[in-house]
Coordinates of C-alpha atoms in Angstrom, one line a residue:
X7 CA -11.3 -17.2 58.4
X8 CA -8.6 -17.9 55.6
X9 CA -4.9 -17.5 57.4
X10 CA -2.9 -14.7 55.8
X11 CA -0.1 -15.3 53.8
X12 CA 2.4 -12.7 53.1
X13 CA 4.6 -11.6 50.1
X14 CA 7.1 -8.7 50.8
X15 CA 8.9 -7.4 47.8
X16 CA 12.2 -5.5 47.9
X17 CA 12.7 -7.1 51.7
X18 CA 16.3 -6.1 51.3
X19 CA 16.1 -2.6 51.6
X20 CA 15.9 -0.4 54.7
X21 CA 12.4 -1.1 56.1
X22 CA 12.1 -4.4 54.1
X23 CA 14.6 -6.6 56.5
X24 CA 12.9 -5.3 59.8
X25 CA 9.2 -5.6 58.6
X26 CA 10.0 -9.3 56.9
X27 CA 11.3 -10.0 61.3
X28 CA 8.6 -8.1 62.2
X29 CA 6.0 -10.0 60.3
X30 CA 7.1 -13.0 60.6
X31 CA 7.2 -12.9 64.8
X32 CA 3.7 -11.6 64.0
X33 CA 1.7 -14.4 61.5
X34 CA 4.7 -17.1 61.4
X35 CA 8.4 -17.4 59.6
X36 CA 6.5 -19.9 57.1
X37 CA 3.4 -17.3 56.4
X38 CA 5.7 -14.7 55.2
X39 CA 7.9 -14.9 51.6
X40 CA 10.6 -12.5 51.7
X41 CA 12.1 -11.3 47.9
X42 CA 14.4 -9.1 46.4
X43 CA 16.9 -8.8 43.4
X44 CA 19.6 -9.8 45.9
X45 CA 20.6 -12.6 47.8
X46 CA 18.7 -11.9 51.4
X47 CA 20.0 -9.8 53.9
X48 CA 22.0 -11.2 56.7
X49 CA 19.4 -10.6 59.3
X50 CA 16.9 -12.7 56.8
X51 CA 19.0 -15.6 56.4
X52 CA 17.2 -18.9 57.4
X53 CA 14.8 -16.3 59.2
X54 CA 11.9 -18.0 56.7
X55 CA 11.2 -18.6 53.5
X56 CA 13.0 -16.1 50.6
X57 CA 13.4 -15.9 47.1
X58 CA 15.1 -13.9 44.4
X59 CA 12.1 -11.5 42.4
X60 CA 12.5 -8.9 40.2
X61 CA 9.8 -6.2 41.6
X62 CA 9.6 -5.5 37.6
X63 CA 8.8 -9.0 36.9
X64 CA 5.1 -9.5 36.6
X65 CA 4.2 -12.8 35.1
X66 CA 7.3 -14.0 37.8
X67 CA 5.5 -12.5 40.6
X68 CA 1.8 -13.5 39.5
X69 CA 3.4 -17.3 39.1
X70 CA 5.0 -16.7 43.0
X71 CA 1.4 -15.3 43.9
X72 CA -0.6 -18.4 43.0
X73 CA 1.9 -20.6 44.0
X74 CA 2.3 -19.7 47.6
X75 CA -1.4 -18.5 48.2
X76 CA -0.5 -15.6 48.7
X77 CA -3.6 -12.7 49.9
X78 CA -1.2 -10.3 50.8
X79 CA 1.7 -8.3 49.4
X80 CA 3.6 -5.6 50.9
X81 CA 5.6 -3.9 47.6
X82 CA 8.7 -1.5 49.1
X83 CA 11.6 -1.9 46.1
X84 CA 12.0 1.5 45.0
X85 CA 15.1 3.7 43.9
X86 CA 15.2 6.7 46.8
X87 CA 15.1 10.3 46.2
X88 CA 18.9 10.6 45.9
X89 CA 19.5 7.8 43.5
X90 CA 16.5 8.8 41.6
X91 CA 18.2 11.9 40.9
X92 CA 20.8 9.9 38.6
X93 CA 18.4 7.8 37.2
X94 CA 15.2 9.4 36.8
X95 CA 13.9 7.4 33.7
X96 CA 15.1 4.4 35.5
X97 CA 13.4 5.3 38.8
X98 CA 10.4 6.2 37.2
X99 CA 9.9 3.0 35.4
X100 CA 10.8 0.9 38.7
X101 CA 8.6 2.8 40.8
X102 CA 5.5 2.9 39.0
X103 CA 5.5 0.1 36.8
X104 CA 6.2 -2.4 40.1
X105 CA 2.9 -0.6 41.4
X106 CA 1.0 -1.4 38.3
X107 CA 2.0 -4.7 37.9
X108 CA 1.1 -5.2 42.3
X109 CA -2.4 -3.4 41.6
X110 CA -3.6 -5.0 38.8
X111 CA -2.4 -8.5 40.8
X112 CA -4.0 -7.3 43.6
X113 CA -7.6 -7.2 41.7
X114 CA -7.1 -10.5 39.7
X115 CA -6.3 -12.6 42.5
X116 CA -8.3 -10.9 45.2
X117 CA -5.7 -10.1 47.8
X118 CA -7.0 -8.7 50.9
X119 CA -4.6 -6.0 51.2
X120 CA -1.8 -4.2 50.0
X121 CA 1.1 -2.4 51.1
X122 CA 3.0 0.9 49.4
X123 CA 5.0 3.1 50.6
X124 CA 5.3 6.5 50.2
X125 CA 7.3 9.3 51.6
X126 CA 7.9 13.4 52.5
X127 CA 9.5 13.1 49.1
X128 CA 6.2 13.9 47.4
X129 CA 5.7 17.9 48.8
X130 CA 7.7 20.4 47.4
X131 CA 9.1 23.8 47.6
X132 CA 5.4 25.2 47.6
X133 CA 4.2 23.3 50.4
X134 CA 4.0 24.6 53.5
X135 CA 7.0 23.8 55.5
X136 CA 6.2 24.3 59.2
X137 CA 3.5 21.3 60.6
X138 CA 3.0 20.1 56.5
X139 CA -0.9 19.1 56.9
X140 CA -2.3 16.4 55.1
X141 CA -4.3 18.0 52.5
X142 CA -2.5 20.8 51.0
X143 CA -0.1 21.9 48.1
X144 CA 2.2 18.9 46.5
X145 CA 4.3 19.8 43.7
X146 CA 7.6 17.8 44.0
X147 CA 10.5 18.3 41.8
X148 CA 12.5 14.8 42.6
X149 CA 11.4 12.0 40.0
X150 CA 11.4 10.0 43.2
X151 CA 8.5 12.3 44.7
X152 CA 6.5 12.4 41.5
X153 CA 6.5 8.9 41.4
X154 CA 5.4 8.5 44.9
X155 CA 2.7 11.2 44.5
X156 CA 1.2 9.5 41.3
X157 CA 1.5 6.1 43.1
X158 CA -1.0 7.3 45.5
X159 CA -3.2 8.8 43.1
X160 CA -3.0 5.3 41.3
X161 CA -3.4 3.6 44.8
X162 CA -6.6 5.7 45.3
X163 CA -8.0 5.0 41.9
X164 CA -7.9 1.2 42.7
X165 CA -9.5 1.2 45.8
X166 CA -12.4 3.5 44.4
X167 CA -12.9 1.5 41.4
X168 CA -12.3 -2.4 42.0
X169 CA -12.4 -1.8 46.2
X170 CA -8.9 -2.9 46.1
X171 CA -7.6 -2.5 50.0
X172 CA -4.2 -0.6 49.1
X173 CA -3.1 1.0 52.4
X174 CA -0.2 3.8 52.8
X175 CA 2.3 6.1 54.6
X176 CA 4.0 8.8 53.8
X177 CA 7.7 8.1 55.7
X178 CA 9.7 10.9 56.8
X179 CA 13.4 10.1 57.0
X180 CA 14.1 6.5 58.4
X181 CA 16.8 5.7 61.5
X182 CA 17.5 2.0 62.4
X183 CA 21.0 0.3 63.2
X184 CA 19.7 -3.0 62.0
X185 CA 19.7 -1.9 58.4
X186 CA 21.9 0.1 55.9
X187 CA 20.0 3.2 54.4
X188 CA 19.0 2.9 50.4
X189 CA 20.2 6.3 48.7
X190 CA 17.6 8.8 50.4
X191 CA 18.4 12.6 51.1
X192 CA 17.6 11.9 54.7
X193 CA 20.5 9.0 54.9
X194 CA 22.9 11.3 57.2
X195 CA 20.6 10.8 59.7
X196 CA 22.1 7.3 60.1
X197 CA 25.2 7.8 58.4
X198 CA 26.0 9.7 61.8
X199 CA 26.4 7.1 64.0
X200 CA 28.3 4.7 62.5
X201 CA 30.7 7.4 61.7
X202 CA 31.0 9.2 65.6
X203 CA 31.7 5.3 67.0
X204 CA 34.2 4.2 64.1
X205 CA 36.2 7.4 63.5
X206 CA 34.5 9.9 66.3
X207 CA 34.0 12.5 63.4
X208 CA 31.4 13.3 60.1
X209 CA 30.9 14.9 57.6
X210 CA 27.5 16.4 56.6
X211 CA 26.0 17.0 52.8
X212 CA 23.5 18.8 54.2
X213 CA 24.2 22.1 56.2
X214 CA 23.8 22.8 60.0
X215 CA 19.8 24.2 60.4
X216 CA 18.5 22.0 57.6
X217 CA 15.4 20.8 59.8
X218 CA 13.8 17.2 58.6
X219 CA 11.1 15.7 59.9
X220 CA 12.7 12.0 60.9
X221 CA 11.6 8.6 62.7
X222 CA 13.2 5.5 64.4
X223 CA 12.8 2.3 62.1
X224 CA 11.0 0.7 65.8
X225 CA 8.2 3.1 65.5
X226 CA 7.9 3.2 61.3
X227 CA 7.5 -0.8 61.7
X228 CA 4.8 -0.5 64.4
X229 CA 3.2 2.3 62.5
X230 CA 3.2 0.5 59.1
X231 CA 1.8 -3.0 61.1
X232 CA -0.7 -0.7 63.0
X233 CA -2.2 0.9 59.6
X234 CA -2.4 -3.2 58.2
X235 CA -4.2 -4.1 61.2
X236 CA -6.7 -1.2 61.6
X237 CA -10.5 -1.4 60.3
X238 CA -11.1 -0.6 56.7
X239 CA -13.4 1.9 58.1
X240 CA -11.7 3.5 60.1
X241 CA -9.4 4.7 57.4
X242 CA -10.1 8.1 56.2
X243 CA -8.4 8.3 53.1
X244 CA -6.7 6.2 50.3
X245 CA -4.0 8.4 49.9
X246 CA -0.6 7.3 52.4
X247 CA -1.4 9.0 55.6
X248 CA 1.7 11.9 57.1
X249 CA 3.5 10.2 59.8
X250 CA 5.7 11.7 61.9
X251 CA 7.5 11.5 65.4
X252 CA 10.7 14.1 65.2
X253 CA 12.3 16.8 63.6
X254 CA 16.2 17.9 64.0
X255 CA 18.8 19.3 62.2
X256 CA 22.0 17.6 61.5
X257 CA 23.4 20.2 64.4
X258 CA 20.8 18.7 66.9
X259 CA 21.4 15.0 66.2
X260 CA 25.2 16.1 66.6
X261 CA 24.9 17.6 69.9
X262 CA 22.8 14.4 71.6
X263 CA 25.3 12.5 70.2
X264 CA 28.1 14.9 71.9
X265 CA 26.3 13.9 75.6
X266 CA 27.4 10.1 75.1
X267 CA 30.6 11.0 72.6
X268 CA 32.0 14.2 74.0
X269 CA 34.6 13.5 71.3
X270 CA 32.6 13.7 68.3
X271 CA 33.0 16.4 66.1
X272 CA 31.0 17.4 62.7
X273 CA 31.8 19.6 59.8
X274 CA 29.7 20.2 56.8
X275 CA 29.8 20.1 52.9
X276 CA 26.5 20.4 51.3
X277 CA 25.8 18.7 48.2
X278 CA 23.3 18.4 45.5
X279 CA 21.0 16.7 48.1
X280 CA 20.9 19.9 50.0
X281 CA 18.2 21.8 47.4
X282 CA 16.2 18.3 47.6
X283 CA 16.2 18.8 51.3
X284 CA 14.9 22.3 51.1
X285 CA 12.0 21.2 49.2
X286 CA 10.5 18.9 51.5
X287 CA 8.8 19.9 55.0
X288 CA 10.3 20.9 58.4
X289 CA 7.8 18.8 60.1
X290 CA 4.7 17.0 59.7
X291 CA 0.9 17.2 60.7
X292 CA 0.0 13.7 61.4
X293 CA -3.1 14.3 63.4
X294 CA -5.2 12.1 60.5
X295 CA -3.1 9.1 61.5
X296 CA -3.2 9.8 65.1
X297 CA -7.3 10.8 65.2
X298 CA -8.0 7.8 62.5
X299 CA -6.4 5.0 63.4
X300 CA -4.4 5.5 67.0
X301 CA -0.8 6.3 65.5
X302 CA 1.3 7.5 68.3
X303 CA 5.4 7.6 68.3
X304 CA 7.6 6.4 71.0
X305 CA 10.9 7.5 70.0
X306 CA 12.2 11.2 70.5
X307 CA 15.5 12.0 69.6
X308 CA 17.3 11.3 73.1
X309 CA 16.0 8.2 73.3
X310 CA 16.9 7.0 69.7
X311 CA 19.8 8.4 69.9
X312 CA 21.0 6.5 73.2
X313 CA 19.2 3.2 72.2
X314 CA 21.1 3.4 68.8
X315 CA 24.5 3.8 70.2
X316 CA 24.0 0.9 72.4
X317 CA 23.0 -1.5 69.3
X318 CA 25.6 0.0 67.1
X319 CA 28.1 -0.5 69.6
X320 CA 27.3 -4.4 70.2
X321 CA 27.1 -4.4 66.5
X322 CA 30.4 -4.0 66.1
X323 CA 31.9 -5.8 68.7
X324 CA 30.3 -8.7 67.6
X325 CA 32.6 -8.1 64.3
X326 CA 34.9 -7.9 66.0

């Protein structure tokens, strides 16, 4: 059986720097080519092998492809929903044409399996809110959801038609300590603690009772690696399956950090990421995921919230 080699693309970003560890724990530091725009990540550095790509660089990545041997790629460099906002042509051209350019590699050199990620951002303000199933009504209005909806579509149409194996999630909002967050509405969600343990205070841009469905980065990673790993036929769909673990409002994640700050106080300013917000789901039906391929979450929001605090904390002592 031919040993997997592994290209990640955009390894800088939120989930790129812990799924680049994560991987490379898993098949090797050599069998895994970490790559972004950037110079690597702290946390990467002499970790394995890296090298500066252009996620819109096709012939560059093709070249890297044959190169290394590479039979699989995990493509994450996107711009977010909030930054996509600014830049909507810009977003659009980054997030789609990268797919294109990973697809159409992905049938002429025969990988065994692709990566994509997708996200929450691609329901909408007709959805159903409450328990968001995984067939149902998706009309987003963010440039970053319509490309993440049509990127499925796209990621469907390859498998169906050249058997490509492109595999996919749809990520609720992200939480990790390891990792800085990348311009998403959802980015308060971290924001939080860094700010209670610095200046024991923060402020909000989204309001009080805006309910998000969220996860800790620990269980998105073993999700994502979970999804990789699991029989083709198991695998029910070629659209990104709904994950899920939580939901909270800003006031919630406030109050359980309260029980280990008693100090920490929030006040809130909505911005223009509030009306994104209200367009997604409260929570998610991921029941596919769970019946399909064994997803289960590990992380409520006591627990990340404690285990978070702890890592921030030694974080920033070791800055010290």
């Amino acid at each position: 059986m031919k040993q997997e080699k592994i290209l990640i693309i955009g390894a800088g970003g939120q989930i790129g720097v812990e799924l680049t560890l994560a991987l490379r724990k898993m098949f090797g530091n050599d069998q895994v080519i970490a790559t972004d725009i950037r110079e690597p990540h702290e946390l990467l550095k002499d970790s394995g092998p890296y090298a500066i790509l252009n996620a819109m660089d096709g012939h560059g990545t093709h070249a890297l492809v044959k190169k290394e041997g590479i039979t699989q790629i995990y493509l994450l460099a996107a711009l977010l929903s909030a930054t996509g906002e600014k830049s909507p042509h810009k977003a659009w051209e980054i997030n789609m044409q990268s797919l294109i350019h990973t697809l159409d590699l992905g049938v002429q050199e025969n990988l065994t399996k692709i990566y994509w990620p997708s996200s929450i951002a691609v329901y909408g303000p007709t959805t159903p809110h409450d328990n968001t199933p995984q067939q149902t009504i998706i009309e987003p209005r963010t440039v970053y959801g319509v490309s993440k909806y049509a990127g499925e579509l796209w990621c469907q149409y390859y498998h169906q038609r050249w058997g490509l194996d492109v595999r996919s999630l749809r990520y609720p909002g992200l939480i990790s300590w390891k990792s800085e967050p990348g311009g998403g509405t959802t980015d308060y969600a971290v924001e939080i603690y860094h700010e209670a343990l610095k200046n024991k205070k923060y402020t909000c841009f989204l309001s009080e009772n805006t309910y998000l469905p969220m996860m800790y980065m620990d269980d998105a990673i073993r999700g994502t690696i979970e999804l990789m790993e699991a029989p083709a036929d198991k695998l029910k769909t070629r659209m990104a399956y709904n994950i899920s673990a939580m939901s909270f409002s800003p006031k919630e994640i406030a109050a359980a950090i309260q029980k280990n700050i008693p100090e920490f106080t929030i006040n809130y300013n909505p911005d223009f990421r509030q009306a994104i917000a209200d367009g997604w789901p409260k929570s998610i039906d991921d029941s596919a995921a769970r019946n399909d391929w064994g997803w289960k979450h590990k992380f409520d929001l006591e627990t990340m919230t404690t285990d978070m605090l702890v890592h921030l904390k030694e974080k920033m002592m070791q800055a010290v």
